[in-house]
Amino acid sequence: MGELGKLQQFRAERSENGVLHLVFDMPGRPMNVFSNAAIAELVVFSEWLRGSDVKGVVIRSGKPSAFCAGADLTELGLAYDMIMAAPAATRDSVAFDHFFPLSLALRRIETAGKPVAAAIAGLALGGGGELALAAHHRVMVDDSKAAFGLPESLVGLLPGAGGTQRLPRLIGIENALPVLLEGARLSGQAAIEAGLIDQLVSPGEEVMAAERWVLSNAAASQPWDRPEWRPADADRTSAIIDRKRADVVADTLGHYPAPLAILDCVSDGLAQPFDDAIRTEMQIFAKLIQRREPRNMIRTLFLGRLDHDRLRKAGGIPASVEQAVAAVSDALQAGGNADEPLANAFARAGFHGPTSKAPAFDGVIAQAAFWLEAEPVTDGKRALRECLAQAYAVAGQWRPKLSEDERRAADYLLVKNCGFPAYMGGAFASAQPGT
């Protein structure tokens, strides 16, 4: 095959010993993320690799702080708008076709017949973690700043580039679920003991260690691609998944679809050949990305947090934002402190407060409609809707006084400090709950 050609988001540096260093180094950005441009370049690289004459590949970062911090969530919001603008009957395929190229590129890299090692000297999160999982050997520096994680569930999504398939295959379902469901991170000796990392080295030694492994006549295949391979938890998969599903539903009251979708990926995918499993994962992801919950959580918990932090560093949260949040919080508390049916409805809808009590799960898992929108309409639901309408009317009085970033920051504060459920996204971004 010919030359790789010029890359912009990555650098391809060939060593004299025949090892190619694929350096992730996005221009003009302090941290690498998987943008559309970066994914397109990785697709090109993955198609080139098999026919190349390189002895192997070391994947590393050109940034001092991180290997890769995950997806470009701003572009993800634009993708949501593009998917939802398509005819309803085509949305699944539009989402699948848009997001599957990264998963397919990682699969081509791990099956190209070339030994691939990842040198991790910072955060490897989300898509960055999935890139590391697609390597045959992972070297991490022994530093608390270097960590692996798949935190997609924290913003309402799931790892859609093979993360729900590779991680449980590599370290077992029991070890993988805290990372997949709770955003737990692994680093240092814990990453070694879990079986995630193959080598732990001192800072500055990770690239040479990865290169030595590539040159050691290493096996250029993954365990799950070997004929005799079988998942370590195969006999207990159903029991583990069923127990965790019950825990998730009890904890989330059925409001958050991402953890349940992740469990579906693990349960369905582990029983399949790997190439089928990543397609199953993407089919589940394609449906999840169309839900309102991830859109609301990205807007509030990610973009809103960034806006909040920028405002705070620029001189403090504006008084208008704090006053708006307090006004909406007061309106919600006035309703939450009313009669018992309304208080119970607040708790069942996922609102948290100093006096709220944990409700018993009623078996209803939110689908297209949120719990408070769905039938049957009880007295408590009716009262909750009226109370929320009043709170949103209060937010509506403040909305014109706030800029877009201030509205997102205000919604972040409602979720963070006032017990507003993240799946609904706050009261300032829109005039109706969850829209």
XYZ file of C-alpha atoms in Angstrom:
435
model
C 0.000 0.000 0.000
C 1.152 3.554 -0.656
C 2.004 6.359 1.704
C -0.422 7.262 4.465
C -0.670 10.884 3.464
C -0.880 14.026 5.543
C -2.849 13.913 8.792
C -3.977 16.975 10.758
C -5.372 15.598 14.027
C -2.721 12.874 14.288
C 0.950 12.637 13.381
C 2.447 9.480 11.887
C 6.113 9.251 12.869
C 8.117 6.248 11.660
C 11.103 5.199 13.788
C 14.275 3.787 12.251
C 13.388 0.397 13.728
C 10.219 0.226 11.648
C 7.725 1.081 14.405
C 5.146 3.713 13.520
C 4.134 6.167 16.238
C 0.563 7.379 15.783
C 0.542 10.579 17.821
C -2.857 12.056 18.682
C -2.230 15.809 18.766
C -5.162 18.017 17.797
C -3.928 21.452 16.691
C -5.020 24.440 18.749
C -6.580 22.398 21.556
C -5.151 21.660 25.015
C -6.694 18.181 25.067
C -7.458 15.546 22.459
C -11.085 14.606 21.813
C -12.669 12.474 19.134
C -14.042 15.095 16.778
C -15.505 14.195 13.403
C -12.189 15.202 11.830
C -10.187 12.975 14.176
C -12.492 10.011 13.535
C -12.193 10.498 9.767
C -8.401 10.419 10.017
C -8.442 7.299 12.182
C -10.632 5.635 9.543
C -8.014 6.496 6.897
C -5.226 5.152 9.104
C -7.099 1.935 9.858
C -7.630 1.257 6.158
C -3.947 1.891 5.422
C -2.413 -0.124 8.253
C -2.951 -3.723 7.098
C -1.149 -3.249 3.786
C 1.678 -1.149 5.214
C 5.238 -2.361 5.839
C 5.481 -1.088 9.430
C 6.515 -3.598 12.104
C 3.882 -2.319 14.511
C 2.285 0.752 16.023
C 2.640 2.760 19.221
C -0.371 4.974 19.876
C 0.397 7.921 22.114
C -0.646 11.487 22.792
C 1.132 14.682 21.864
C -0.533 16.453 24.800
C 1.034 16.564 28.274
C -2.241 16.177 30.182
C -4.214 13.457 28.471
C -4.142 10.547 26.059
C -7.664 11.430 24.888
C -10.562 12.855 26.911
C -13.382 11.277 24.890
C -15.920 12.561 22.406
C -16.424 16.123 21.265
C -19.744 16.609 23.046
C -20.491 19.848 21.214
C -20.391 17.952 17.919
C -22.463 15.246 19.564
C -25.219 17.807 20.169
C -25.131 18.765 16.492
C -25.356 15.080 15.566
C -28.455 14.756 17.759
C -30.102 17.621 15.880
C -29.154 16.041 12.529
C -30.559 12.644 13.538
C -33.809 14.062 14.881
C -34.279 16.172 11.736
C -34.350 12.980 9.661
C -37.645 11.156 9.011
C -38.537 9.042 12.034
C -38.334 5.794 10.077
C -34.699 6.458 9.113
C -33.305 7.786 12.384
C -31.892 4.473 13.615
C -29.910 3.984 10.414
C -28.834 7.648 10.269
C -27.464 7.412 13.820
C -25.817 4.038 13.163
C -24.113 5.238 9.981
C -22.912 8.444 11.640
C -21.338 6.866 14.720
C -20.226 3.396 13.600
C -17.115 4.482 11.614
C -15.076 4.935 14.825
C -15.980 1.461 16.060
C -15.158 0.001 12.658
C -11.806 1.834 12.526
C -10.784 0.471 15.933
C -11.765 -3.022 14.790
C -9.620 -2.696 11.661
C -6.658 -1.555 13.762
C -6.807 -4.514 16.141
C -7.233 -7.027 13.291
C -4.637 -5.563 10.883
C -2.032 -8.169 11.812
C 0.315 -5.556 13.290
C 1.152 -5.443 17.018
C -0.328 -2.257 18.510
C 0.600 -0.803 21.897
C -0.933 2.192 23.657
C 1.298 4.438 25.777
C -0.947 6.192 28.306
C 0.544 9.138 30.181
C -2.634 10.998 31.136
C -6.381 10.579 31.051
C -7.758 7.953 28.673
C -11.482 8.580 28.933
C -14.479 7.672 26.794
C -13.356 7.246 23.196
C -9.777 7.585 24.420
C -10.302 4.586 26.656
C -11.862 2.694 23.759
C -8.843 3.513 21.583
C -6.572 2.091 24.294
C -8.732 -1.043 24.565
C -8.301 -1.683 20.841
C -4.517 -1.928 21.335
C -3.023 -5.347 22.035
C -0.843 -4.021 24.853
C -1.379 -1.102 27.205
C 1.371 0.742 29.091
C 0.408 3.328 31.712
C 2.555 5.635 33.788
C 2.425 5.140 37.536
C 0.927 8.538 38.270
C -2.429 9.469 39.768
C -3.028 11.820 36.822
C -3.003 8.863 34.440
C -6.324 7.024 34.513
C -8.657 4.966 32.364
C -12.419 5.487 32.360
C -15.581 5.148 30.310
C -17.781 7.897 31.820
C -20.410 8.085 29.065
C -23.202 6.937 31.402
C -22.688 10.110 33.465
C -24.017 12.169 30.538
C -26.729 9.697 29.557
C -24.851 7.732 26.891
C -22.930 4.472 26.515
C -19.455 3.720 25.137
C -20.285 3.190 21.476
C -16.888 2.319 19.976
C -16.615 -1.168 21.415
C -16.175 -0.200 25.055
C -19.103 -2.260 26.336
C -17.649 -5.280 24.506
C -13.892 -5.078 24.996
C -13.812 -4.089 28.661
C -15.900 -6.976 30.085
C -14.091 -9.396 27.776
C -10.753 -8.110 29.047
C -11.322 -7.764 32.801
C -14.590 -9.628 33.421
C -18.126 -8.368 33.858
C -17.922 -7.802 37.631
C -14.845 -5.587 37.276
C -16.157 -3.814 34.189
C -19.611 -2.758 35.412
C -18.455 -0.069 37.900
C -16.456 1.521 35.076
C -19.308 1.267 32.584
C -22.203 2.211 34.872
C -20.732 4.513 37.512
C -17.857 6.251 35.749
C -15.246 4.596 37.976
C -11.647 5.144 36.885
C -8.750 2.727 37.030
C -5.129 3.727 37.415
C -1.872 2.517 38.897
C -1.757 -0.853 40.583
C -5.542 -1.186 40.514
C -5.451 -1.098 36.704
C -2.764 -3.798 36.697
C -4.665 -6.005 39.145
C -7.873 -5.688 37.137
C -6.073 -6.879 34.017
C -6.674 -3.629 32.150
C -3.052 -2.479 31.957
C -0.154 -4.744 30.998
C 2.732 -2.578 32.201
C 3.065 0.173 34.790
C 6.133 2.363 34.315
C 7.636 5.578 35.629
C 6.645 8.801 33.853
C 8.681 9.280 30.700
C 9.267 5.555 30.159
C 5.910 4.650 28.648
C 6.752 5.237 24.979
C 9.976 3.193 25.037
C 8.225 0.409 26.966
C 5.451 0.292 24.376
C 7.951 0.250 21.534
C 9.967 -2.563 23.123
C 6.811 -4.662 23.360
C 5.979 -4.049 19.691
C 9.481 -5.252 18.714
C 9.339 -8.343 20.940
C 7.596 -10.568 18.367
C 4.357 -9.864 20.226
C 1.073 -11.447 19.266
C -0.918 -9.121 17.039
C -4.353 -10.382 18.024
C -6.875 -9.921 20.776
C -7.848 -12.708 23.186
C -11.466 -12.624 21.991
C -10.368 -13.293 18.395
C -8.733 -16.601 19.308
C -10.821 -19.721 18.635
C -10.568 -21.121 22.160
C -11.492 -17.875 23.926
C -14.513 -17.791 26.220
C -15.674 -14.962 28.541
C -14.426 -15.431 32.105
C -17.914 -14.774 33.505
C -19.784 -16.769 30.851
C -21.503 -19.097 33.309
C -22.646 -16.213 35.513
C -23.469 -13.560 32.925
C -27.249 -13.732 33.305
C -27.126 -13.736 37.095
C -24.704 -10.799 37.217
C -26.706 -8.742 34.712
C -30.077 -9.496 36.351
C -28.781 -8.494 39.784
C -27.225 -5.298 38.508
C -30.324 -4.422 36.490
C -32.432 -4.639 39.648
C -29.925 -2.420 41.474
C -29.934 0.155 38.665
C -33.729 0.358 38.496
C -34.005 0.721 42.265
C -31.378 3.473 42.256
C -32.555 5.435 39.198
C -36.313 4.698 39.440
C -36.264 3.998 35.722
C -35.550 7.616 34.745
C -32.106 7.063 33.209
C -31.975 4.766 30.160
C -28.187 4.662 29.700
C -27.308 2.161 32.473
C -30.001 -0.240 31.281
C -28.815 0.143 27.681
C -25.248 -0.631 28.790
C -26.431 -3.787 30.513
C -28.256 -4.782 27.328
C -25.018 -4.271 25.364
C -23.039 -6.474 27.741
C -25.700 -9.167 28.013
C -26.451 -9.376 24.284
C -22.935 -8.747 23.019
C -20.967 -11.234 25.100
C -22.940 -14.092 23.577
C -21.982 -13.022 20.033
C -18.841 -13.085 17.874
C -17.045 -9.794 18.290
C -17.899 -8.320 14.885
C -21.590 -8.964 15.563
C -21.254 -7.663 19.132
C -20.015 -4.213 18.117
C -22.890 -3.906 15.663
C -25.313 -4.827 18.461
C -23.696 -2.190 20.664
C -24.102 0.438 17.955
C -27.729 -0.515 17.304
C -28.458 0.078 20.998
C -26.436 3.318 20.962
C -28.324 4.538 17.884
C -31.616 4.276 19.753
C -30.237 5.777 22.971
C -28.846 8.889 21.257
C -32.373 9.760 20.113
C -33.657 10.014 23.685
C -34.151 13.344 25.428
C -32.248 12.253 28.539
C -28.716 12.248 27.047
C -29.346 15.521 25.241
C -30.518 17.128 28.487
C -27.673 15.665 30.542
C -24.990 16.749 28.052
C -26.438 20.246 27.928
C -26.656 20.566 31.707
C -23.968 18.378 33.266
C -21.279 18.956 30.632
C -21.886 22.185 28.739
C -23.583 23.819 31.736
C -20.708 22.851 34.020
C -18.194 24.291 31.542
C -20.195 27.541 31.349
C -20.459 27.664 35.143
C -16.729 27.160 35.585
C -15.863 29.779 32.959
C -18.156 32.323 34.619
C -16.714 31.558 38.033
C -13.122 31.954 36.811
C -14.004 35.170 34.957
C -14.994 36.963 38.149
C -17.749 34.968 39.753
C -21.220 33.696 38.981
C -23.353 36.711 37.997
C -25.875 37.784 40.624
C -28.662 37.415 38.051
C -27.854 33.698 37.650
C -27.838 33.092 41.400
C -31.084 35.037 41.851
C -32.776 33.130 39.018
C -31.730 29.763 40.458
C -32.926 30.778 43.928
C -36.306 31.905 42.567
C -36.912 28.590 40.758
C -35.639 26.596 43.728
C -38.044 28.444 46.040
C -40.939 27.677 43.693
C -40.038 23.985 43.657
C -39.591 23.794 47.421
C -42.964 25.429 47.969
C -44.540 22.608 46.000
C -42.377 19.873 47.478
C -43.347 20.905 50.999
C -47.070 20.647 50.244
C -49.282 17.603 50.746
C -48.038 14.044 50.805
C -49.193 12.974 47.295
C -47.288 15.889 45.760
C -44.220 15.272 47.907
C -44.291 11.616 46.875
C -44.628 12.572 43.208
C -41.620 14.886 43.495
C -39.559 12.055 44.950
C -40.798 9.519 42.387
C -39.891 11.908 39.555
C -36.314 12.005 40.823
C -36.224 15.355 42.644
C -33.945 15.391 45.678
C -34.129 17.669 48.667
C -33.229 17.750 52.351
C -36.670 16.477 53.334
C -37.411 14.195 50.373
C -37.827 10.510 51.049
C -36.873 7.622 48.833
C -39.985 6.367 47.059
C -40.760 2.739 46.354
C -40.227 1.876 42.690
C -43.586 1.325 41.004
C -42.260 -0.765 38.108
C -42.555 1.988 35.462
C -39.423 2.501 33.373
C -39.502 5.673 31.293
C -39.763 5.174 27.551
C -40.474 8.019 25.111
C -42.482 9.785 27.824
C -41.039 10.733 31.191
C -42.726 9.210 34.231
C -44.500 12.463 35.046
C -45.864 12.650 31.479
C -47.042 9.043 31.225
C -50.373 7.465 32.012
C -51.975 6.926 34.422
C -52.358 10.492 35.656
C -52.592 10.362 39.438
C -53.436 13.218 41.774
C -49.761 13.437 42.665
C -48.677 13.650 39.026
C -51.313 16.264 38.280
C -50.150 18.383 41.222
C -46.494 17.905 40.203
C -47.221 19.105 36.676
C -48.927 22.195 38.043
C -46.024 22.900 40.381
C -43.491 22.473 37.582
C -45.531 24.764 35.349
C -45.264 27.446 38.044
C -41.520 26.882 38.454
C -40.984 27.051 34.685
C -43.064 30.246 34.574
C -40.689 31.731 37.165
C -37.727 30.590 35.040
C -39.434 32.177 32.028
C -39.364 35.568 33.755
C -35.588 35.268 34.139
C -34.802 33.601 30.804
C -34.668 36.823 28.711
C -32.319 38.380 31.281
C -29.727 35.617 30.928
C -27.398 34.812 28.052
C -27.384 31.289 26.636
C -24.307 30.260 28.612
C -25.804 31.784 31.775
C -28.996 29.763 31.258
C -26.980 26.545 30.922
C -24.973 27.455 34.028
C -28.208 28.115 35.914
C -29.567 24.706 34.922
C -26.314 23.107 36.068
C -26.736 24.776 39.465
C -30.355 23.583 39.690
C -29.163 20.009 39.199
C -26.013 20.256 41.300
C -27.328 22.231 44.273
C -31.113 22.117 44.193
C -31.972 18.480 43.536
C -33.394 18.986 40.045
C -33.198 15.667 38.126
C -30.513 15.739 35.434
C -32.580 13.737 32.948
C -35.024 16.665 32.685
C -32.234 19.130 31.946
C -33.209 22.087 34.125
C -35.786 24.882 33.826
C -33.943 27.637 31.958
C -33.051 26.037 28.626
C -36.656 25.528 27.529
C -40.177 26.590 28.414
C -41.484 23.070 29.058
C -40.061 20.286 31.256
C -37.590 18.079 29.403
C -38.064 19.628 25.941
